[in-house]
Coordinates of C-alpha atoms and ligand atoms in Angstrom, one line a residue:
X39 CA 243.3 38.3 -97.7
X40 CA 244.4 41.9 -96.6
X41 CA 241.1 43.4 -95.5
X42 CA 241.8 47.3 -96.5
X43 CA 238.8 50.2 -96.2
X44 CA 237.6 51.0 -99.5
X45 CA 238.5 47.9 -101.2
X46 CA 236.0 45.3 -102.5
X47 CA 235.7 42.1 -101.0
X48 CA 233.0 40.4 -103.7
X49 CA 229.9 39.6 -101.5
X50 CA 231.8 41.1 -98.8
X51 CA 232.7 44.6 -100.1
X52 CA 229.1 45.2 -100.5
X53 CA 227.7 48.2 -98.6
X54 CA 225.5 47.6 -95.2
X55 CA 222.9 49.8 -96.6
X56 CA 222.4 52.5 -99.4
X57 CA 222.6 55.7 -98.0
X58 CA 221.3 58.1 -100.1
X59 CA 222.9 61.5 -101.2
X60 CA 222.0 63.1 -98.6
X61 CA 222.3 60.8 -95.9
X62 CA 226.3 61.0 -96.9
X63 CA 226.4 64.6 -97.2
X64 CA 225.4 64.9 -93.5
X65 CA 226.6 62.1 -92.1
X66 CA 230.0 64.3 -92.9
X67 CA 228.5 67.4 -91.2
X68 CA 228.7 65.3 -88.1
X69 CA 230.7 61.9 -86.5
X70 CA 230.1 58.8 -85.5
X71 CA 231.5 58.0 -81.8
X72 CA 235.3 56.9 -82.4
X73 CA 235.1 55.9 -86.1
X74 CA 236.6 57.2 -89.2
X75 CA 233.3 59.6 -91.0
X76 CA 235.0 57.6 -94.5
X77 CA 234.4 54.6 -92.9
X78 CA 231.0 55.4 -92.0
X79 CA 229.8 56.7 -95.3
X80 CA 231.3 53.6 -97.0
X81 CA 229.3 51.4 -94.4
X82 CA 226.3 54.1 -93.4
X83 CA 224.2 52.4 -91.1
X84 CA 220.8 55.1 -90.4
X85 CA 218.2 53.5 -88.4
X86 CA 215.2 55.0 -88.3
X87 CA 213.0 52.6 -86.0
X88 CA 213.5 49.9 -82.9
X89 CA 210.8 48.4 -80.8
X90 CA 211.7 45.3 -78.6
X91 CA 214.9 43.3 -79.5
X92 CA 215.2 44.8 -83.0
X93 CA 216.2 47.9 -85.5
X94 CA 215.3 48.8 -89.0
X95 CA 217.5 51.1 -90.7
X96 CA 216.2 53.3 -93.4
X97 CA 216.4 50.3 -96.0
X98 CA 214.0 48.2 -94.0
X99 CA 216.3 46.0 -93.1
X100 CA 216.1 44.4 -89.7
X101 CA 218.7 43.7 -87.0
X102 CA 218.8 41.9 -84.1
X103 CA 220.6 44.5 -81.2
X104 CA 222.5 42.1 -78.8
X105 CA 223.8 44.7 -77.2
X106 CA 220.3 46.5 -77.0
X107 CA 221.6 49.6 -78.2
X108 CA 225.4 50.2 -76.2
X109 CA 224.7 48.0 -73.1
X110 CA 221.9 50.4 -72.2
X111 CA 218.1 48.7 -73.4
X112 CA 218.0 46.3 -70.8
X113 CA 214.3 45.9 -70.9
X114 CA 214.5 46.3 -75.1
X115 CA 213.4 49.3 -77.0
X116 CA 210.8 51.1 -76.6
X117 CA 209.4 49.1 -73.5
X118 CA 205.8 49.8 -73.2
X119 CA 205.9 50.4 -69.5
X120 CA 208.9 53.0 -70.5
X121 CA 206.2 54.9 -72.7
X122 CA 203.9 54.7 -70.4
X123 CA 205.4 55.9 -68.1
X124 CA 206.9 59.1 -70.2
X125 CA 203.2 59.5 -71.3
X126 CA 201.8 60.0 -67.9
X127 CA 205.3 62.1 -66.7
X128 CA 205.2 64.7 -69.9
X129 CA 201.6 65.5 -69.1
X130 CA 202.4 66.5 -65.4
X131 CA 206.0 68.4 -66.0
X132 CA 209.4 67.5 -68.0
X133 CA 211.6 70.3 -66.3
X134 CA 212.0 71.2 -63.0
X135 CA 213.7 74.3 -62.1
X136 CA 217.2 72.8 -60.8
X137 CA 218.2 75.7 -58.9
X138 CA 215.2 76.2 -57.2
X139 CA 213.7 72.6 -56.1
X140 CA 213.2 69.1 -57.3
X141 CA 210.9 67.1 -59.0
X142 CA 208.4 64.5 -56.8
X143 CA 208.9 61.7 -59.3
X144 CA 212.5 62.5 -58.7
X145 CA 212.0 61.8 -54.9
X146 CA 210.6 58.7 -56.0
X147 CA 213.5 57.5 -57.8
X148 CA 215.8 58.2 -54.7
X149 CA 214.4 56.7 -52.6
X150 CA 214.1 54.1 -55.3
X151 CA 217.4 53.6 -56.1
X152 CA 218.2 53.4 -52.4
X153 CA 216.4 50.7 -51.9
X154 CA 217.8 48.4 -54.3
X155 CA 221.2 49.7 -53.8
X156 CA 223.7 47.8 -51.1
X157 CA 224.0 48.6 -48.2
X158 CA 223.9 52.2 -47.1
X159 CA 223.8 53.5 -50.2
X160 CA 220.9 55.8 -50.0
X161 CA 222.4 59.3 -51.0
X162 CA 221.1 60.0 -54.6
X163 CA 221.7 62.0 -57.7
X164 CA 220.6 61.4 -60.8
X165 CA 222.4 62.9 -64.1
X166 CA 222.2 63.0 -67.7
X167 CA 224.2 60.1 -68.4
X168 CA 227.6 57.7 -67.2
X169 CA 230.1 60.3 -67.6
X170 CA 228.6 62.5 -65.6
X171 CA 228.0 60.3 -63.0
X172 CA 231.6 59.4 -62.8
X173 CA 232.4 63.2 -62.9
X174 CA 229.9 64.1 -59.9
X175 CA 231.8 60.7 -58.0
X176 CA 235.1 62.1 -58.4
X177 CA 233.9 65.6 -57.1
X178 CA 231.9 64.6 -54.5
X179 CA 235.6 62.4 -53.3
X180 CA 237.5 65.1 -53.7
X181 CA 235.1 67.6 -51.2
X182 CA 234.5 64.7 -49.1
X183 CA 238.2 64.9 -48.0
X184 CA 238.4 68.4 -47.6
X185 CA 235.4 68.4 -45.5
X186 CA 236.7 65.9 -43.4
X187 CA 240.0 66.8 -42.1
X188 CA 242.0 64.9 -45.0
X189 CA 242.1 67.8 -47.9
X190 CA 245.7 66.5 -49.3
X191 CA 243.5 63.4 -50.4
X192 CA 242.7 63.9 -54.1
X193 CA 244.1 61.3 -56.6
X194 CA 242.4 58.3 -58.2
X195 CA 243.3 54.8 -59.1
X196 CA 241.9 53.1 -62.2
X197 CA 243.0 50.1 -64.7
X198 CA 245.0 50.2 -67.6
X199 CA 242.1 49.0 -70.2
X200 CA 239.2 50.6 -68.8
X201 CA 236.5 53.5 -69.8
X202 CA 234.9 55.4 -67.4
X203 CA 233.8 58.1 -69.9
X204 CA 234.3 60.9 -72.6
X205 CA 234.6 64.1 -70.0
X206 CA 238.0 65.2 -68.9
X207 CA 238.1 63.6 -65.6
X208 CA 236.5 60.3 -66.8
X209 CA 238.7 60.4 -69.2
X210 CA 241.7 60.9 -67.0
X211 CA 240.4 57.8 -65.0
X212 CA 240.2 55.5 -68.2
X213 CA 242.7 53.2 -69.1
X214 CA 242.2 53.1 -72.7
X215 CA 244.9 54.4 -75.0
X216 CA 243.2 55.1 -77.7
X217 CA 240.3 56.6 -76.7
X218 CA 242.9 59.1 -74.3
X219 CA 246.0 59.8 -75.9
X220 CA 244.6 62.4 -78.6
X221 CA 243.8 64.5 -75.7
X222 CA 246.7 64.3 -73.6
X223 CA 248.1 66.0 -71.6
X224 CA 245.4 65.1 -68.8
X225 CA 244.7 66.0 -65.3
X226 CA 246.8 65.1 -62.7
X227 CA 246.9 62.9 -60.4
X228 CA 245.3 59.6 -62.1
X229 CA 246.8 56.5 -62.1
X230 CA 247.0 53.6 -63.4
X231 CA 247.2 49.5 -62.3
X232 CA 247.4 46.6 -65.4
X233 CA 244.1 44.8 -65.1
X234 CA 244.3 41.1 -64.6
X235 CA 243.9 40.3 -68.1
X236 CA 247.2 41.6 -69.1
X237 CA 249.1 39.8 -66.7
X238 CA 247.2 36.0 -66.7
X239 CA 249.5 34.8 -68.6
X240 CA 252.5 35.0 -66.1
X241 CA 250.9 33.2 -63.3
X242 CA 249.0 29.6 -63.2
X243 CA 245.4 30.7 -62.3
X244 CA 243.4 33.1 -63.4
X245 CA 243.0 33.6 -59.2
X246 CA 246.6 33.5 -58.5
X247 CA 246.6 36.3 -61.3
X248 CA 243.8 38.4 -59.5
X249 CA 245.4 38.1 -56.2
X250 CA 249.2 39.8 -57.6
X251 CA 247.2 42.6 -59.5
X252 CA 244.9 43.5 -56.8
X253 CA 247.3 44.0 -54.1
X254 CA 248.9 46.3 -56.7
X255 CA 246.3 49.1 -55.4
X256 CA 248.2 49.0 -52.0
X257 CA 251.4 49.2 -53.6
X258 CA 250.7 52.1 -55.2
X259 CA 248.5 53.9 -52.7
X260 CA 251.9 53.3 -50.0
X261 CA 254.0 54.6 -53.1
X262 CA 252.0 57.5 -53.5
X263 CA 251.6 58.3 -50.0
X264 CA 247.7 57.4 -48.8
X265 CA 247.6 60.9 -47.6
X266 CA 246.5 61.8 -51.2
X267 CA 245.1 59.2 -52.4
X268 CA 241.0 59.8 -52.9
X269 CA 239.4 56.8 -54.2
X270 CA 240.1 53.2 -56.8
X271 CA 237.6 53.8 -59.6
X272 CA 237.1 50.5 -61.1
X273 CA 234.3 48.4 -63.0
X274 CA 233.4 45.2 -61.2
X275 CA 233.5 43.6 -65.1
X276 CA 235.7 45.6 -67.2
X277 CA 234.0 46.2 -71.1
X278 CA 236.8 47.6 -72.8
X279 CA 239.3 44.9 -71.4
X280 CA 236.9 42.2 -73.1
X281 CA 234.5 41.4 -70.5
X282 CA 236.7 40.8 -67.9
X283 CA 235.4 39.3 -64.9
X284 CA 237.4 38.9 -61.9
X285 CA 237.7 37.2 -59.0
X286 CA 235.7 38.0 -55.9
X287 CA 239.0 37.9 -54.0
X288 CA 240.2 40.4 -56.6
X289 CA 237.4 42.7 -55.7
X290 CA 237.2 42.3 -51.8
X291 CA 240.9 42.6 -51.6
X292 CA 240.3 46.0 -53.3
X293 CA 237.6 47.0 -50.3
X294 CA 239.9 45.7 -47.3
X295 CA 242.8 47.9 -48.9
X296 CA 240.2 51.2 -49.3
X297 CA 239.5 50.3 -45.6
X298 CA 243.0 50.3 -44.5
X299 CA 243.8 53.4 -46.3
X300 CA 240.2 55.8 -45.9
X301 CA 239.7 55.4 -49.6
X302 CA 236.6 55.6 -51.7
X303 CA 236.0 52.3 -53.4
X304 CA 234.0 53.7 -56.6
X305 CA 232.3 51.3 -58.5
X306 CA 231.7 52.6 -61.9
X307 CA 228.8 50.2 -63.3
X308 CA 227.4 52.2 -66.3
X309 CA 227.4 49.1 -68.2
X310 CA 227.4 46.3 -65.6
X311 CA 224.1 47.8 -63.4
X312 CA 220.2 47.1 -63.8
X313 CA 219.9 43.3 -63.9
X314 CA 222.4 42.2 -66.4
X315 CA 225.1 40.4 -63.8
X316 CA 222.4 38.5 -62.3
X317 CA 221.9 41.7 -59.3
X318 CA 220.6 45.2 -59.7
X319 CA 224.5 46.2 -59.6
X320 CA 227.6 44.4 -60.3
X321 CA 228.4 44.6 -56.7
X322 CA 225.8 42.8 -55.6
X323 CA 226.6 39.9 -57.9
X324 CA 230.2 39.7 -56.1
X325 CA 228.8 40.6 -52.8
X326 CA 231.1 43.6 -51.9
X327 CA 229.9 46.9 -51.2
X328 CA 231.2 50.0 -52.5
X329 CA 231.0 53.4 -50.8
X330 CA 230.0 54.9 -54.4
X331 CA 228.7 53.6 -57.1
X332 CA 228.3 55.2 -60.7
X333 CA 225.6 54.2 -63.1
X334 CA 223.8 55.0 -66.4
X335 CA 222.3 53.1 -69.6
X336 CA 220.3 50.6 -68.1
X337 CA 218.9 52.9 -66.0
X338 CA 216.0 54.2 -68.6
X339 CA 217.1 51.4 -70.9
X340 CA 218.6 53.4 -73.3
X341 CA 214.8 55.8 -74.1
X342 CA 216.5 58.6 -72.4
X343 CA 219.5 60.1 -71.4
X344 CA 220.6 59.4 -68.1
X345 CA 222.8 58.1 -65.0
X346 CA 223.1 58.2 -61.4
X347 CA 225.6 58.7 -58.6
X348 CA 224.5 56.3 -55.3
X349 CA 226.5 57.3 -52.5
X350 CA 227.1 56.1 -48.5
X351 CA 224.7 58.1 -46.8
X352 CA 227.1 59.1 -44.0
X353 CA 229.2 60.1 -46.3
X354 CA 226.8 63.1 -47.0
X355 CA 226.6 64.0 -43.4
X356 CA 229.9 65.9 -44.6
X357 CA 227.5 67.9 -46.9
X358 CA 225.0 68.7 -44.9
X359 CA 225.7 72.2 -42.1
X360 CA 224.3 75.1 -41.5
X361 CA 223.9 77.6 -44.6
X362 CA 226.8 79.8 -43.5
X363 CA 229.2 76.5 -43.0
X364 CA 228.9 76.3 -46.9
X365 CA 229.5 73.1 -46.8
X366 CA 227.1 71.5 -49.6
X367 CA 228.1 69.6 -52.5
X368 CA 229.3 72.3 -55.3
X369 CA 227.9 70.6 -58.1
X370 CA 224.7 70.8 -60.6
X371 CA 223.8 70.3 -63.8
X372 CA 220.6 71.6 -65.8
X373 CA 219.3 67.9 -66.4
X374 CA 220.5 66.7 -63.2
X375 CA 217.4 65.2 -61.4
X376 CA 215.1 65.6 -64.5
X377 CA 211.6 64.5 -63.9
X378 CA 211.0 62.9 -67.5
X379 CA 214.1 60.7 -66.6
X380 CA 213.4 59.8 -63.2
X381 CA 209.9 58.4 -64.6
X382 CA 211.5 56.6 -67.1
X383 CA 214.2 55.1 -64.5
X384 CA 211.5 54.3 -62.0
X385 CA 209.6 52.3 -64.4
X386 CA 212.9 50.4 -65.5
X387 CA 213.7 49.4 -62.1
X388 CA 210.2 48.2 -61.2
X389 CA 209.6 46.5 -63.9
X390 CA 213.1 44.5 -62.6
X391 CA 211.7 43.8 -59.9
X392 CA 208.0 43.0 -60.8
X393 CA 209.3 40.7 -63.4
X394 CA 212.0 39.2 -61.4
X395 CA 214.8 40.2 -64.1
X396 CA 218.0 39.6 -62.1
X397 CA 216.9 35.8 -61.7
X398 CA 215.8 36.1 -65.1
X399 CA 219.5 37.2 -66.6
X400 CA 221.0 34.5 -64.2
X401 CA 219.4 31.8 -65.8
X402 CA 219.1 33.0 -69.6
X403 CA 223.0 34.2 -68.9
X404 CA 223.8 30.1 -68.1
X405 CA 221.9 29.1 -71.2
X406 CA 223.3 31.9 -73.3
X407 CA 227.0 31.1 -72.2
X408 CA 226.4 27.5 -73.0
X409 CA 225.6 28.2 -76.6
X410 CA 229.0 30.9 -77.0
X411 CA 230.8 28.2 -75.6
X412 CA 229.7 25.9 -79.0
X413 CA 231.2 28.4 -81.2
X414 CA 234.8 26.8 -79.8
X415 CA 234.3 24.6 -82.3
X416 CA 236.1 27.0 -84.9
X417 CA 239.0 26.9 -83.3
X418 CA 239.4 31.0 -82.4
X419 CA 238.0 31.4 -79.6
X420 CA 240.1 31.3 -76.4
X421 CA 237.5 32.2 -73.7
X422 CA 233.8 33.1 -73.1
X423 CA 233.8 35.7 -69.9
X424 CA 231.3 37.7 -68.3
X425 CA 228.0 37.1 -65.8
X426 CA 224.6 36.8 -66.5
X427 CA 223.9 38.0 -69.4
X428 CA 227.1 40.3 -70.4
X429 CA 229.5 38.1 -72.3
X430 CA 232.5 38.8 -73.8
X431 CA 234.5 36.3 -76.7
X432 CA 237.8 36.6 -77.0
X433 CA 239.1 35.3 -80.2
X434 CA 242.8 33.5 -80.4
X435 CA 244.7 32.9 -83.7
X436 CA 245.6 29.0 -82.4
X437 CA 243.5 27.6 -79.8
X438 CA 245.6 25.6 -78.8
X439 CA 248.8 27.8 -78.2
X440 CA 246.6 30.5 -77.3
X441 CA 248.7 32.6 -79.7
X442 CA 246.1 35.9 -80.1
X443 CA 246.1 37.9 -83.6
X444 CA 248.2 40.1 -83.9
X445 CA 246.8 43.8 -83.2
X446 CA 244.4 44.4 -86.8
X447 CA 242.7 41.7 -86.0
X448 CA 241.3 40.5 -89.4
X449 CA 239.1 38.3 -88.0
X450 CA 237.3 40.8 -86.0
X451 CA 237.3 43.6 -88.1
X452 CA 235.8 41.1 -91.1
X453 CA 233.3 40.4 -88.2
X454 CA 232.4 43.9 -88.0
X455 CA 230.4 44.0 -91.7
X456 CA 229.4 40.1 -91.8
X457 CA 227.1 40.4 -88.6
X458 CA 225.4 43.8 -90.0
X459 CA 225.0 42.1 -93.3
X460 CA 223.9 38.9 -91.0
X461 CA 221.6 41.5 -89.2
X462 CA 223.0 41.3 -86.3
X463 CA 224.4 44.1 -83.7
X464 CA 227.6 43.0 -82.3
X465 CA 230.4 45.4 -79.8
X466 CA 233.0 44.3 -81.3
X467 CA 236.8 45.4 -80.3
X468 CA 238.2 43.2 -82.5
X469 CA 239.9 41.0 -80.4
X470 CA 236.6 40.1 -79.0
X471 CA 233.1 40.5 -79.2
X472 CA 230.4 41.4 -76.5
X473 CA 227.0 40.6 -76.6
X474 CA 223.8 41.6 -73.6
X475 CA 220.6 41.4 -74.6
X476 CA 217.9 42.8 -73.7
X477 CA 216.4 40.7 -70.7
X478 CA 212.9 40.7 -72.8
X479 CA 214.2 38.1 -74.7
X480 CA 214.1 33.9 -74.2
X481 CA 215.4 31.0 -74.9
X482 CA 214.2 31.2 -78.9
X483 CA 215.6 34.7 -78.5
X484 CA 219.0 33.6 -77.5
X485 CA 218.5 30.7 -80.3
X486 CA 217.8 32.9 -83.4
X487 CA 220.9 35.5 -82.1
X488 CA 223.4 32.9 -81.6
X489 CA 222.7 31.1 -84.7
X490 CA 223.2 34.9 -86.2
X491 CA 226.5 35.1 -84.5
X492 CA 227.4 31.5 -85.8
X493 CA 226.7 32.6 -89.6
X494 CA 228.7 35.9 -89.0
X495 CA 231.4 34.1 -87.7
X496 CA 231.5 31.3 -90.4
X497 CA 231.6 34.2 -93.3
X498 CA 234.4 36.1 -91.4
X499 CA 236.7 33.0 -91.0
X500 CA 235.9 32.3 -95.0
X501 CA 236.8 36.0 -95.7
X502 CA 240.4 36.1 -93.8
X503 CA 241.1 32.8 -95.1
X504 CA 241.1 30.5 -91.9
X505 CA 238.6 27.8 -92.9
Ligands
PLP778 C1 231.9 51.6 -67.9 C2 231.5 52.9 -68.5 N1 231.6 54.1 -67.8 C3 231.3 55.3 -68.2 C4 230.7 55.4 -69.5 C5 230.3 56.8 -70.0 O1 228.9 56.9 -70.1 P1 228.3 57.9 -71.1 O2 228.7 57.5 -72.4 O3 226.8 57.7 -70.8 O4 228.8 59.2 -70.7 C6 230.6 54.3 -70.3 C7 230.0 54.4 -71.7 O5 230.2 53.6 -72.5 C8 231.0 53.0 -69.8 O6 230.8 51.9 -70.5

């Protein structure tokens, strides 16, 4: 069956919700992020609450967010340590001037975040979200070098596949086609190495794989000329690949080469930090230190915006002189530091801790990849990926050939309306799906959302014809 927007699929065809009037009218004064506004007013979805592991849209209808929100409600919405904590902050002072001083809850969260960093990573800025952080990373590189006697040391590799974030420079770093080429041309000086997911094909373990696409980072920092080459920017598990996981070889061959070469190792975990992987960070979980790391959503889970650059304190003795040497980091921002959000992320991260939440998304993560792995059954799915409890599903047209669907994946994009009318919230690419939820939920949790996946699933297959 061709699945084509604006055409009716019977049961299928029938809108998510009924947005008013209205609701339509505005929803094409603004935009959803990356989708088509027709697509959105045919399939409105307008939530107007959340509290734990669910949201209502404006119909009353209920779904279950497995991705608690975009990868970012780790401890569910609307924690009530999270409100507490906003309470007692908005009492006391929401803004401090940023040009003048700094908040004393935003002491806290340095020193915070320092501690459950690794290694020396105690040199702290807090920002209004991922991009930002990635943005401030790049910067603080980029001065790094010229403060250090290496000022011809400026460009930055990344993956082909990858997101590191909507601003120009993030957007430089990412790897994604589709989410780049609109805006091209970009800034110079970016550059790009296949992840190991395009290439695992070739070799005869996903490790041997690993190993060949790794040492591509040398190859291309020799090519270049490691002169001018600042930093790999990389996510320990890539999202927009899939959920790719790789090796720890992969990512310790990546540190030796930065070693070799005095370039930054910048982990970008946005998605993969506060507890998900089984580790406050990604890095953790692999046991390799970077010298930066770049983080966001998890850190308030999702109640406000916000992110965080965590860099090697020696690296900021660069930054640090006399007044007349001029010599401190060039960068601000008017939310940068804000005391609302530095509340909010300090309450995340010790409620982590307090409730032991890394175990706790080790352990759910083993039960919650046991049950993907059932779904095999249908015969689409090639591979369940990921750590703790960040999983991606990659579907395949034959199991057993691993042939995958060709690129308008019907399959997924069928998937996309049968688990909101299942009420369920999927990320789905469509080639395959991602699910992390929130580490408030169970074992009955995982359970109910599964079994919602399962039903999803089963009406999608039905729908493209592959039952
Ligand atoms: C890995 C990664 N890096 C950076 C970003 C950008 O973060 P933000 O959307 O908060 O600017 C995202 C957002 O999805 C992300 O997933």
């Amino acid at each position: 069956m061709q699945l084509l927007p604006g055409k009716n699929f019977g049961d299928y065809g029938k809108q998510i919700m009924a947005a008013t009037e209205r609701q339509k009218r505005l929803l094409k004064s603004t935009f959803i992020d990356f989708k088509q506004t027709s697509e959105v007013i045919r399939d409105s979805l307008i939530f107007e609450k959340a509290k734990g592991l669910y949201c209502w849209d404006t119909d009353g209808k209920r779904y279950f967010d497995a991705i608690g929100g975009i990868f970012a409600a780790v401890l569910g919405h609307r924690h009530p340590r999270v409100i507490e904590a906003m309470k007692r902050q908005m009492e006391k002072m929401t803004l401090a001037p940023p040009l003048h001083g700094i908040g004393d809850i935003t002491l806290d969260l340095i020193e915070k975040l320092g501690e459950v960093s690794p290694g020396n990573l105690d040199f702290v800025k807090s920002f209004s979200g991922g991009s930002e952080s990635i943005e401030a990373a790049m910067k603080f590189a980029r001065q790094y070098f010229k403060q250090t006697g290496q000022p011809g040391k400026y460009k930055f590799i990344s993956l082909y596949l990858s997101y590191h974030g909507g601003t120009f420079a993030a957007m430089s770093a990412t790897g994604s086609g589709k989410r780049k080429t609109k805006f091209e041309p970009h800034m110079a000086g970016f550059l790009k190495v296949v992840s190991p997911i395009q290439y695992r094909d070739r070799f005869s373990s996903w490790e041997e794989t690993n190993r060949f696409c790794a040492r591509m980072f040398e190859d291309v920092i020799i090519n270049e000329g490691p002169e001018t080459v600042a930093g790999i920017i990389i996510e320990p598990i890539c999202n927009t690949a899939g959920i790719v996981a790789p090796t720890h070889e992969y990512l310790q061959i990546l540190r030796d080469t930065c070693n070799r070469y005095n370039v930054m190792l910048i982990f970008d975990e946005v998605l993969t930090g506060f507890a998900k992987t089984g580790s406050m960070f990604a890095a953790q979980t692999y046991g390799i230190t970077p010298d930066i790391i770049c983080s966001g959503k998890g850190l308030s889970s999702g109640a406000l915006p916000m992110g965080a650059m965590i860099a090697r304190e020696d690296m900021a003795d660069a930054f640090y002189g006399a007044v007349e040497d001029d010599v401190q980091f060039a960068h601000g921002h008017t939310y940068a530091g804000n005391p609302l959000a530095s509340a909010v992320g300090l309450a995340v991260i010790e409620e982590i801790i307090e409730n032991k939440l890394c175990e706790k998304a080790e352990k759910l993560g083993s039960y919650l990849e046991a049950k993907l792995e059932g779904l095999k059954k249908y015969g689409v799915i090639r591979e369940v990926r990921g750590k703790g409890i960040l999983r991606g599903i990659e579907f395949v047209r034959d199991e057993k050939t691993m042939e995958p669907f060709p690129r308008d994946n019907k399959l997924g994009t069928a998937l996309k309306r049968t688990s909101l009318k299942h009420g369920i919230i999927l990320r789905i690419d469509p080639d395959w799906f991602a699910v992390a939820p929130p580490l408030i939920a169970d074992e009955p949790d995982i359970d109910e959302m599964v079994d919602l996946i399962e039903k999803s699933l089963r009406e999608a297959l039905m729908i493209t014809g592959q039952t």
